[in-house]
XYZ file of C-alpha atoms in Angstrom:
684
model
C 40.512 40.853 -6.323
C 37.098 42.447 -6.920
C 36.740 40.615 -10.221
C 37.489 37.297 -8.523
C 34.880 37.993 -5.842
C 32.322 38.913 -8.494
C 32.974 35.706 -10.405
C 32.681 33.694 -7.172
C 29.358 35.370 -6.312
C 28.017 34.656 -9.798
C 29.023 31.018 -9.510
C 27.270 30.762 -6.137
C 24.124 32.315 -7.608
C 24.203 29.885 -10.529
C 24.683 27.066 -8.050
C 21.607 28.204 -6.125
C 19.624 28.433 -9.335
C 20.598 24.934 -10.412
C 19.817 23.383 -7.056
C 16.391 25.023 -6.946
C 15.264 23.592 -10.261
C 12.108 21.518 -9.746
C 12.052 18.116 -11.319
C 9.465 15.396 -11.485
C 10.612 11.838 -12.250
C 8.759 8.540 -12.421
C 10.111 5.019 -13.015
C 8.523 1.813 -14.273
C 8.502 0.617 -10.655
C 6.080 3.381 -9.615
C 2.325 2.876 -9.510
C 1.075 0.779 -12.406
C 4.355 1.145 -14.272
C 5.547 -1.876 -16.226
C 8.397 -3.048 -18.420
C 9.294 -6.078 -20.478
C 10.078 -7.177 -23.993
C 8.529 -8.474 -27.196
C 10.147 -10.775 -29.718
C 9.438 -12.293 -33.117
C 12.010 -14.907 -34.049
C 12.699 -16.933 -37.225
C 9.689 -19.187 -36.670
C 7.520 -16.096 -37.303
C 5.686 -16.431 -34.013
C 5.761 -14.670 -30.668
C 8.561 -16.553 -28.942
C 8.970 -14.762 -25.663
C 6.696 -13.359 -22.997
C 8.557 -10.452 -21.474
C 6.991 -9.877 -18.068
C 8.964 -9.810 -14.797
C 12.445 -10.103 -16.321
C 15.602 -8.518 -14.947
C 16.847 -7.385 -18.351
C 15.427 -7.166 -21.851
C 17.243 -7.876 -25.112
C 16.935 -5.507 -28.075
C 17.869 -6.783 -31.545
C 16.821 -6.197 -35.151
C 17.840 -8.516 -37.968
C 15.165 -8.209 -40.627
C 13.704 -11.495 -41.927
C 15.412 -13.407 -39.072
C 14.623 -12.068 -35.596
C 13.744 -8.911 -33.713
C 13.476 -8.035 -30.043
C 12.204 -4.746 -28.640
C 11.755 -3.268 -25.166
C 8.381 -1.920 -24.054
C 7.920 0.260 -20.960
C 5.011 2.043 -19.280
C 5.022 4.938 -16.812
C 2.222 5.781 -14.416
C 1.865 9.561 -14.395
C -0.953 9.443 -11.893
C -3.469 11.947 -13.150
C -1.382 12.905 -16.152
C 0.888 15.768 -17.199
C -0.875 19.093 -17.293
C 2.095 21.398 -16.849
C 5.351 22.064 -18.641
C 6.601 18.875 -20.275
C 9.391 20.569 -22.239
C 12.792 18.978 -21.858
C 11.322 15.634 -20.748
C 13.774 12.748 -21.053
C 13.579 8.963 -21.155
C 16.438 7.117 -19.437
C 17.378 3.439 -19.862
C 20.329 1.533 -18.378
C 22.249 -0.228 -21.165
C 23.840 -3.261 -19.513
C 25.706 -4.390 -22.603
C 25.867 -3.636 -26.312
C 28.147 -4.433 -29.221
C 27.376 -1.568 -31.596
C 26.984 2.173 -31.438
C 23.433 2.518 -32.739
C 20.530 4.959 -32.647
C 17.446 3.567 -30.965
C 14.062 4.829 -32.105
C 11.602 5.634 -29.327
C 7.944 5.224 -30.234
C 5.131 6.535 -28.051
C 1.831 4.669 -27.847
C -0.996 7.013 -28.704
C -3.358 7.742 -25.844
C -6.001 5.077 -25.308
C -6.898 1.792 -23.633
C -3.904 -0.025 -25.143
C -1.691 1.826 -22.652
C -2.799 -0.709 -20.029
C -1.092 -3.805 -21.471
C -0.344 -6.658 -19.082
C 3.305 -7.074 -18.137
C 2.820 -10.751 -17.243
C 1.574 -11.707 -20.724
C 2.944 -9.051 -23.093
C 4.464 -10.573 -26.230
C 4.839 -9.819 -29.908
C 1.427 -11.402 -30.471
C -0.375 -9.336 -27.816
C 1.471 -6.005 -27.851
C -0.563 -3.168 -29.388
C 0.294 -1.748 -32.776
C 2.879 -4.295 -33.979
C 2.297 -5.544 -37.505
C 3.723 -8.646 -39.155
C 2.951 -8.425 -42.872
C 3.467 -11.625 -44.847
C 4.654 -13.359 -41.694
C 7.996 -11.562 -41.835
C 10.360 -11.766 -38.902
C 10.679 -8.038 -38.335
C 8.420 -5.654 -36.472
C 6.421 -3.165 -38.458
C 5.083 -0.256 -36.418
C 1.429 0.642 -36.908
C 1.403 4.457 -37.355
C -2.178 4.575 -36.151
C -0.989 3.284 -32.769
C 2.601 4.491 -32.387
C 4.325 7.813 -33.086
C 8.079 8.411 -33.287
C 8.689 10.642 -30.252
C 12.464 10.558 -29.851
C 15.752 8.743 -30.274
C 18.444 7.411 -27.951
C 22.088 6.864 -28.888
C 23.198 3.475 -27.546
C 26.923 2.834 -27.225
C 29.294 -0.051 -27.742
C 30.233 -0.864 -24.154
C 30.817 -4.602 -24.414
C 34.540 -4.089 -24.063
C 34.429 -2.713 -20.526
C 31.271 -4.559 -19.520
C 30.025 -1.595 -17.455
C 26.411 -0.474 -17.520
C 25.690 3.018 -18.829
C 22.557 5.160 -18.531
C 21.319 6.285 -21.951
C 19.079 9.371 -22.039
C 17.060 10.880 -24.864
C 14.565 13.716 -25.250
C 10.888 12.870 -25.648
C 8.485 14.965 -27.739
C 6.694 17.216 -25.176
C 3.648 17.532 -27.438
C 3.120 13.785 -27.242
C 3.379 13.854 -23.455
C 1.037 16.824 -23.130
C -1.592 14.959 -25.167
C -1.860 12.208 -22.552
C -5.242 12.042 -20.817
C -5.232 8.688 -18.998
C -2.041 9.031 -16.956
C -0.357 6.001 -18.577
C 2.427 6.546 -21.124
C 4.000 3.655 -23.045
C 7.177 3.604 -25.139
C 8.683 1.031 -27.511
C 12.484 0.976 -27.995
C 13.355 -0.489 -31.389
C 16.656 -0.336 -33.288
C 16.575 2.130 -36.156
C 18.082 -0.278 -38.681
C 18.784 -3.951 -39.363
C 22.107 -5.545 -38.427
C 22.959 -9.245 -38.438
C 24.793 -9.256 -35.118
C 24.098 -6.135 -33.054
C 22.666 -6.891 -29.647
C 21.757 -4.885 -26.540
C 20.526 -5.695 -23.045
C 18.730 -3.084 -20.965
C 17.850 -3.204 -17.244
C 14.246 -3.599 -16.142
C 12.743 -2.822 -12.732
C 13.154 -6.478 -11.708
C 16.958 -6.283 -11.825
C 18.709 -6.965 -8.514
C 22.072 -5.407 -9.394
C 21.156 -1.858 -8.427
C 20.928 -0.643 -12.037
C 18.720 2.415 -12.559
C 15.181 1.564 -13.620
C 13.697 2.977 -16.840
C 12.721 6.544 -15.922
C 10.779 9.462 -17.391
C 11.934 12.846 -16.084
C 10.327 16.287 -16.386
C 12.964 18.929 -15.534
C 10.624 21.907 -15.954
C 7.583 20.570 -14.146
C 5.375 23.182 -12.516
C 2.107 21.315 -12.343
C 0.264 20.108 -9.263
C 0.489 16.383 -8.497
C -0.782 13.797 -5.994
C -4.453 14.832 -5.877
C -6.594 13.861 -2.878
C -9.080 12.502 -3.740
C -7.130 10.802 -6.502
C -8.376 10.825 -10.040
C -11.243 8.332 -10.312
C -11.677 7.864 -6.542
C -15.083 7.254 -4.985
C -15.795 9.345 -1.887
C -18.660 10.077 0.478
C -20.765 13.236 0.477
C -18.897 14.203 3.659
C -15.655 14.927 1.749
C -14.530 18.255 3.210
C -11.395 19.323 1.331
C -9.322 19.044 -1.834
C -5.534 18.761 -1.533
C -2.537 18.287 -3.812
C 1.262 18.684 -3.966
C 2.826 21.847 -5.396
C 6.176 21.697 -7.186
C 8.860 24.022 -5.914
C 9.536 27.228 -7.881
C 12.168 26.330 -10.398
C 13.716 29.487 -11.757
C 14.876 31.734 -8.930
C 15.248 31.309 -5.200
C 12.477 32.966 -3.211
C 9.615 32.344 -5.600
C 6.192 31.149 -4.492
C 3.420 29.034 -5.951
C -0.168 30.251 -6.084
C -3.026 28.237 -7.520
C -6.399 28.631 -9.166
C -8.533 25.747 -7.946
C -11.659 24.848 -9.923
C -14.538 22.553 -8.868
C -17.725 21.626 -10.688
C -19.887 18.961 -12.265
C -18.633 19.777 -15.782
C -14.978 19.421 -16.897
C -15.048 22.881 -18.560
C -13.250 25.476 -16.410
C -15.717 28.145 -17.533
C -18.544 26.190 -15.902
C -16.716 25.556 -12.618
C -16.427 27.573 -9.411
C -12.925 28.976 -8.855
C -10.925 30.018 -5.816
C -7.397 31.507 -5.874
C -5.023 30.448 -3.097
C -2.429 32.489 -1.313
C 1.268 31.596 -1.472
C 2.186 27.912 -1.223
C -1.249 26.687 -0.135
C -1.881 23.053 -1.102
C -5.403 22.452 0.206
C -8.803 24.143 0.086
C -11.986 23.397 1.981
C -15.099 22.370 0.085
C -17.545 25.005 1.296
C -19.693 27.796 -0.095
C -16.984 30.368 0.597
C -14.640 28.724 -1.893
C -17.171 27.079 -4.199
C -20.564 28.843 -3.914
C -22.398 26.371 -6.138
C -20.777 23.185 -4.874
C -20.230 23.611 -1.155
C -22.520 20.673 -0.325
C -21.595 17.600 -2.359
C -24.324 15.397 -3.789
C -24.104 11.932 -5.306
C -22.596 12.169 -8.798
C -19.376 12.962 -10.683
C -17.281 16.037 -9.846
C -14.328 17.534 -11.737
C -11.532 19.674 -10.365
C -8.389 21.380 -11.616
C -5.382 23.034 -9.986
C -3.609 25.574 -12.203
C -0.238 26.576 -10.702
C 1.549 29.921 -11.043
C 5.273 30.193 -10.346
C 6.184 33.722 -9.243
C 9.892 33.133 -9.744
C 9.348 33.605 -13.473
C 8.620 36.975 -15.015
C 5.834 36.896 -15.947
C 4.593 34.140 -13.620
C 4.612 30.823 -15.487
C 1.455 28.765 -15.672
C 1.392 25.046 -15.006
C -1.996 24.135 -16.430
C -3.418 21.308 -14.350
C -5.052 18.086 -15.460
C -8.790 17.763 -15.117
C -9.227 15.300 -12.258
C -12.512 13.671 -11.320
C -14.039 11.859 -8.381
C -17.311 10.101 -7.787
C -19.454 11.131 -4.824
C -21.698 8.477 -3.400
C -24.062 8.218 -0.502
C -23.312 4.488 -0.449
C -21.725 3.069 2.712
C -17.993 2.444 2.828
C -16.396 -0.260 4.976
C -13.291 1.324 6.510
C -12.581 -1.221 9.258
C -12.481 -4.929 8.448
C -12.847 -8.105 10.537
C -9.609 -9.819 11.610
C -8.645 -13.490 11.613
C -9.473 -15.602 14.677
C -7.948 -18.816 16.080
C -10.022 -20.506 18.769
C -10.541 -23.805 20.581
C -13.828 -25.765 20.552
C -16.381 -24.223 22.905
C -14.801 -20.768 22.889
C -16.300 -17.541 21.503
C -15.207 -15.600 18.397
C -16.096 -12.014 17.466
C -15.833 -10.261 14.129
C -16.568 -6.574 13.676
C -16.591 -3.873 11.005
C -16.475 -0.086 10.859
C -18.706 1.501 8.213
C -18.862 5.154 7.169
C -22.277 6.250 5.934
C -24.409 9.353 5.847
C -27.547 7.288 6.554
C -28.445 4.296 8.718
C -26.653 1.052 7.838
C -28.098 -2.464 7.744
C -25.547 -5.228 8.354
C -25.613 -8.832 7.132
C -22.899 -11.346 8.074
C -21.997 -14.335 5.893
C -19.947 -17.485 6.320
C -18.023 -18.253 3.128
C -16.485 -21.575 2.174
C -14.306 -20.178 -0.618
C -12.719 -17.116 1.042
C -14.580 -14.771 -1.321
C -16.775 -11.853 -0.307
C -18.546 -11.519 -3.650
C -20.464 -14.803 -3.745
C -23.239 -14.113 -1.258
C -25.717 -16.167 -3.308
C -23.988 -19.408 -2.268
C -22.783 -18.304 1.186
C -24.616 -18.781 4.481
C -26.169 -15.882 6.410
C -24.947 -16.197 10.018
C -25.546 -12.787 11.581
C -28.167 -10.076 11.697
C -28.199 -6.316 11.867
C -25.098 -5.478 13.910
C -21.580 -4.289 13.201
C -20.351 -7.196 15.357
C -20.830 -10.930 14.809
C -20.497 -13.113 17.935
C -20.177 -16.892 17.642
C -20.364 -18.909 20.863
C -19.752 -22.577 21.649
C -17.486 -22.993 18.637
C -17.232 -26.298 16.800
C -15.859 -27.522 13.501
C -18.980 -26.327 11.662
C -17.986 -22.721 12.474
C -14.619 -22.977 10.761
C -14.418 -20.959 7.567
C -14.353 -17.366 6.352
C -16.605 -14.487 7.411
C -17.513 -11.131 5.908
C -20.125 -8.408 6.305
C -22.379 -6.650 3.784
C -23.351 -3.038 4.548
C -26.428 -1.429 2.949
C -27.885 2.036 3.528
C -30.639 4.136 1.994
C -28.835 4.190 -1.372
C -30.052 0.625 -1.873
C -28.810 -2.931 -2.289
C -27.085 -2.094 -5.570
C -24.680 0.190 -3.644
C -23.849 -2.322 -0.905
C -20.255 -2.434 0.309
C -18.547 -5.599 1.518
C -15.826 -6.113 4.096
C -12.752 -8.231 3.477
C -13.042 -11.842 4.559
C -11.566 -12.963 7.885
C -10.768 -16.559 8.783
C -11.908 -18.553 11.786
C -9.828 -21.585 12.728
C -11.236 -23.923 15.375
C -8.210 -25.923 16.579
C -9.286 -29.550 16.983
C -8.884 -33.186 16.068
C -10.422 -33.659 12.626
C -10.035 -37.441 12.248
C -9.224 -40.486 14.387
C -9.175 -43.948 12.879
C -8.468 -46.630 15.514
C -8.383 -49.264 12.723
C -9.740 -51.907 15.129
C -12.717 -53.033 13.064
C -15.160 -52.135 10.319
C -18.355 -50.276 11.204
C -20.916 -50.408 8.390
C -18.099 -51.445 6.080
C -15.882 -48.474 6.986
C -13.023 -47.511 9.274
C -14.924 -45.384 11.762
C -13.777 -41.825 12.463
C -14.288 -41.276 16.206
C -13.417 -37.539 16.101
C -17.022 -36.566 15.481
C -16.164 -34.960 12.131
C -17.612 -37.863 10.140
C -14.539 -38.601 8.033
C -15.095 -42.365 7.871
C -12.713 -44.169 5.511
C -13.854 -46.710 2.918
C -11.483 -49.626 2.324
C -11.147 -50.774 -1.231
C -12.725 -54.114 -0.254
C -14.337 -55.349 2.963
C -12.001 -58.388 3.040
C -9.819 -56.681 5.637
C -7.351 -58.409 7.964
C -6.951 -57.090 11.521
C -4.047 -58.171 13.731
C -2.642 -57.192 17.109
C -2.017 -53.454 17.228
C 0.703 -51.516 18.934
C -0.741 -52.048 22.425
C -1.015 -55.839 22.579
C -1.985 -55.723 26.258
C -5.443 -54.418 25.259
C -7.943 -55.334 22.589
C -6.245 -52.857 20.301
C -6.046 -54.008 16.683
C -4.218 -52.756 13.617
C -4.918 -53.248 9.934
C -2.697 -55.077 7.478
C -2.431 -52.837 4.427
C -3.022 -54.456 1.057
C -5.189 -53.911 -1.999
C -8.307 -54.767 -0.006
C -7.648 -52.688 3.105
C -6.143 -49.475 1.667
C -8.792 -46.812 2.103
C -10.083 -43.421 0.999
C -11.609 -40.958 3.505
C -12.983 -38.423 1.031
C -11.482 -35.195 -0.255
C -11.524 -32.981 2.852
C -8.445 -30.949 3.747
C -7.145 -30.831 7.354
C -5.327 -27.575 6.562
C -8.461 -25.848 5.222
C -8.480 -22.285 6.620
C -5.624 -22.899 9.097
C -2.934 -23.746 6.544
C -1.527 -26.203 9.124
C -1.877 -29.837 10.147
C -0.542 -32.549 12.437
C -1.011 -36.268 12.054
C 0.266 -39.161 14.121
C 0.157 -42.928 13.603
C 1.726 -46.258 14.467
C 3.332 -48.389 11.800
C 5.110 -51.715 11.492
C 6.830 -52.147 8.158
C 7.315 -55.771 7.030
C 10.655 -55.079 5.284
C 9.398 -55.525 1.707
C 8.736 -53.222 -1.202
C 10.735 -50.671 -3.131
C 10.139 -47.251 -4.572
C 7.797 -44.943 -2.677
C 5.239 -46.573 -0.374
C 2.353 -44.383 0.771
C 1.379 -44.247 4.437
C -0.961 -41.239 4.500
C -1.591 -38.938 1.539
C -3.691 -36.258 -0.071
C -2.559 -37.238 -3.473
C -4.165 -38.181 -6.801
C -1.032 -38.384 -8.934
C 2.573 -37.282 -9.247
C 1.926 -33.709 -10.294
C 1.683 -30.427 -8.322
C -1.812 -29.924 -9.729
C -3.076 -33.292 -8.412
C -1.379 -33.341 -5.000
C -1.578 -31.539 -1.690
C 0.966 -33.687 0.186
C 2.259 -37.282 0.225
C 3.801 -39.097 3.193
C 5.426 -42.531 3.222
C 8.623 -44.550 2.943
C 11.037 -43.667 0.166
C 13.299 -46.079 -1.690
C 15.859 -45.838 1.154
C 13.145 -46.747 3.700
C 13.258 -43.231 5.130
C 10.138 -41.448 6.292
C 9.475 -38.701 3.748
C 6.956 -35.910 3.138
C 7.137 -35.180 -0.577
C 5.344 -33.709 -3.570
C 6.103 -33.074 -7.233
C 7.747 -29.724 -7.873
C 8.448 -29.100 -4.186
C 11.173 -29.550 -1.588
C 10.991 -32.921 0.190
C 11.470 -33.365 3.943
C 13.028 -36.561 5.318
C 12.933 -38.285 8.697
C 14.688 -41.387 10.018
C 15.081 -44.710 8.214
C 12.577 -47.225 9.596
C 13.612 -50.756 10.684
C 11.500 -53.738 9.688
C 9.138 -55.618 11.996
C 9.253 -52.984 14.758
C 6.415 -50.760 15.912
C 7.372 -47.160 15.165
C 5.486 -44.089 16.315
C 5.385 -41.318 13.706
C 4.046 -37.761 13.807
C 4.205 -35.073 11.121
C 3.500 -31.351 11.569
C 3.258 -28.578 8.963
C 2.976 -24.878 9.935
C 2.535 -23.391 6.468
C 6.222 -23.280 5.548
C 8.106 -25.891 7.611
C 7.405 -29.602 8.061
C 8.679 -31.672 10.994
C 8.787 -35.479 11.083
C 9.003 -37.161 14.507
C 9.621 -40.870 15.016
C 10.379 -43.277 17.864
C 10.877 -47.032 17.961
C 8.978 -48.877 20.678
C 11.418 -50.635 23.001
C 14.424 -48.780 21.618
C 17.371 -48.174 23.933
C 17.669 -44.714 22.339
C 15.273 -42.537 24.290
C 15.532 -39.583 21.898
C 12.556 -38.709 19.727
C 14.122 -38.549 16.267
C 13.372 -35.387 14.278
C 13.595 -34.472 10.606
C 12.751 -30.903 9.601
C 12.802 -28.704 6.522
C 11.031 -26.181 4.320
C 7.914 -27.545 2.658
C 5.013 -26.224 0.609
C 1.680 -27.749 -0.299
C 0.634 -28.765 -3.787
C -2.210 -27.200 -5.720
C -5.099 -29.623 -5.070
C -6.754 -29.208 -1.655
C -9.547 -31.584 -2.712
C -7.206 -34.461 -3.605
C -8.223 -37.764 -2.083
C -7.348 -38.377 1.579
C -5.918 -41.892 1.462
C -4.707 -44.445 4.018
C -1.886 -46.761 2.941
C -2.037 -45.856 -0.750
C -3.140 -43.412 -3.393
C -5.783 -44.255 -5.971
C -4.633 -44.541 -9.574
C -7.767 -44.671 -11.755
C -9.700 -46.202 -8.878
C -7.083 -48.835 -7.986
C -4.900 -48.571 -4.837
C -1.276 -47.927 -5.792
C 2.059 -47.398 -3.975
C 0.762 -49.614 -1.150
C 2.415 -49.517 2.263
C 3.655 -53.054 3.091
C 2.884 -53.563 6.760
C 0.474 -52.697 9.564
C -1.034 -49.288 10.422
C -2.750 -48.391 13.686
C -4.216 -45.403 15.589
C -4.154 -42.638 12.973
C -5.038 -39.187 14.330
C -5.263 -35.929 12.346
C -5.429 -32.321 13.640
C -5.921 -28.988 11.871
C -3.083 -27.229 13.680
C 0.556 -27.756 14.652
C 1.273 -29.652 17.866
C 4.569 -29.040 19.640
C 7.017 -31.793 20.633
C 5.453 -32.310 24.076
C 1.982 -32.661 22.578
C 3.417 -35.135 20.063
C 4.859 -37.092 23.014
C 1.429 -37.064 24.677
C -0.064 -38.744 21.600
C 2.603 -41.434 21.874
C 1.753 -42.039 25.515
C -1.926 -42.530 24.727
C -0.936 -45.958 23.361
C 2.319 -46.846 25.114
C 3.345 -45.342 28.458
C 7.036 -44.594 28.059
C 9.207 -41.583 28.723
C 11.551 -40.456 26.012
C 13.811 -37.521 25.382
C 12.711 -34.405 23.499
C 16.239 -33.118 22.959
C 16.796 -32.502 19.255
C 19.601 -34.243 17.389
C 22.402 -31.783 16.627
C 21.391 -29.256 19.290
C 23.843 -27.981 21.938
C 22.006 -29.623 24.848
C 21.863 -32.927 22.961
C 25.651 -32.849 22.523
C 26.172 -32.089 26.229
C 24.155 -35.173 27.204
C 27.176 -37.452 26.784
C 25.665 -40.590 28.349
C 22.303 -40.218 26.513
C 20.054 -40.269 29.595
C 18.346 -36.951 28.694
C 19.912 -35.341 31.742
C 22.922 -33.024 31.832
C 24.548 -33.774 35.176
C 27.859 -34.608 36.903
C 28.172 -37.844 34.974
C 28.327 -35.856 31.743
C 30.837 -33.452 33.292
C 32.975 -36.407 34.354
C 33.147 -37.559 30.738
C 34.436 -34.152 29.694
C 36.824 -33.988 32.692
C 38.645 -37.141 31.578
C 40.542 -35.049 29.087
C 40.611 -31.875 31.187
C 43.615 -29.618 30.339
C 45.006 -32.089 27.825
C 47.004 -30.401 25.109
C 46.279 -31.286 21.515
C 49.044 -29.254 19.825
C 51.406 -31.190 17.541
C 54.375 -31.779 17.639
C 55.043 -29.909 20.898
C 52.811 -28.751 23.728
C 54.027 -25.888 25.937
């Protein structure tokens, strides 16, 4: 019995030991980690860019094709402690051979920071292609063989398996920049072996590529972080200690060094008591560096684990930070949405050891680093107040902060947007003024017809002097390149149209559109080949409204809120009092300065895709109007009530007699079949 108890106690102790082991692991999804693939196929060129892929193929068939995986781990400030036993883990999704994979480590240097989005055989560091061969030759000046991994043939069961291999700890300990890259490349050529490994972009829950340090004892997570810029008011250094990893009950003590030289012998040193992870920057701890001055400082945390005998040392990395007396913007202005005549305020919070001078700018391009071509709009205050807002105030705003350290050390806030919600164009299309369709909104977006031989006819409101324009090659017009969704990302436009029943293909009504390409379009609205109202663009999802009858005045409004477009339409004199609605996801094209065109788009200066019919009363707004506001625009021209119930909605279905009222008459329609049984063949 005693022997059994002793064995049980030993097992419990071993269990405690194993669970107390410290371990530090990092994946390619952490920090600036990256993963992808490189390939050189039979055409002897880089055939595949490997960024942002869910899985990477690994193959090697010399003189024909090769594919290799490349991964990078962000170790923060590097590995300064015990890197023995470190392992690299990769999830093998499929493979058709048992094969040893060579693991190459990229020697420390700037090439560690390759770009995942563009990495390829042609751009990856240290891959040679002598005589244009189709196999990868490793440059020994760039890569070192640091380990192997035994991949398995698991194609039969189709189940993923995590493959793990040891990595040379000397290679890891030599890292100084915190970025470690590995290349996985099959050890030998084979005409049909093939493997797929999971990358961090996979959505199947497969484990990401990981680098694990089972014996880590070094300090991590420095504050300030390696390379940070801080103010002279920085008051403390802090870090994260690893847990003791040999026996339960151990403690961590640290030697913390600080100085202006990376040599420990030239630094001040303070020794912490058990499990302390922060020290104040003062003359008690660091007699020569208690008051920080502008310049570069270095610091180190060496860890001692008392659970080992003797205490094991985790030699820390040499971290650095830059001390500046320059100002730092810590609170940024926020976006504003206002109406004309209202007031907007932007403000910043700046930390500085000396007095700050503020300068506010209005930016047209949403950039805070182009002050030379931006407009100064505010003086020396941390708050910018704009009163009596108008369209000229719309744009982006940011602040520059300067203190006694000089203009060269200025800090800039983020930009913040100001949207002034307003009408940005209104073309009555009644006549020409100075050869143009006049914009009465006050924004000055007058539209030039292609030719002044323009025909005006009775408009939608024939009881007044209202006119409309017959669209043809002469009367189709361009109103410049302005964008109603500039800053706001939204728009609404409304118009009246009477289609003459002719034409085929797409016929433009209102567009910001230079050609059928995402790069030359912002949006395009018109009649499609089925005579439906449609908001479209190349490479995007189209949104459709109702089909339009010929020779009838139809009111149309379109709204876009940044992700969803809504098309409203209503036929004048229709017995159907419901405002028809089409709605769907939509996104803008890539050309905000495409031409703003009425009744066409311009193809090499000639109006094309002409709308066959009459247009009248076009209004444009830089924000989304709701259904009631859309109805108000309708009633500006024709006084008529109509129903705002949406087709397909529950309340629309309950309105059985279509009078936009749910009342006893509707209930009576339902009651006609009250309690009727619809079971077949027998009702109980």
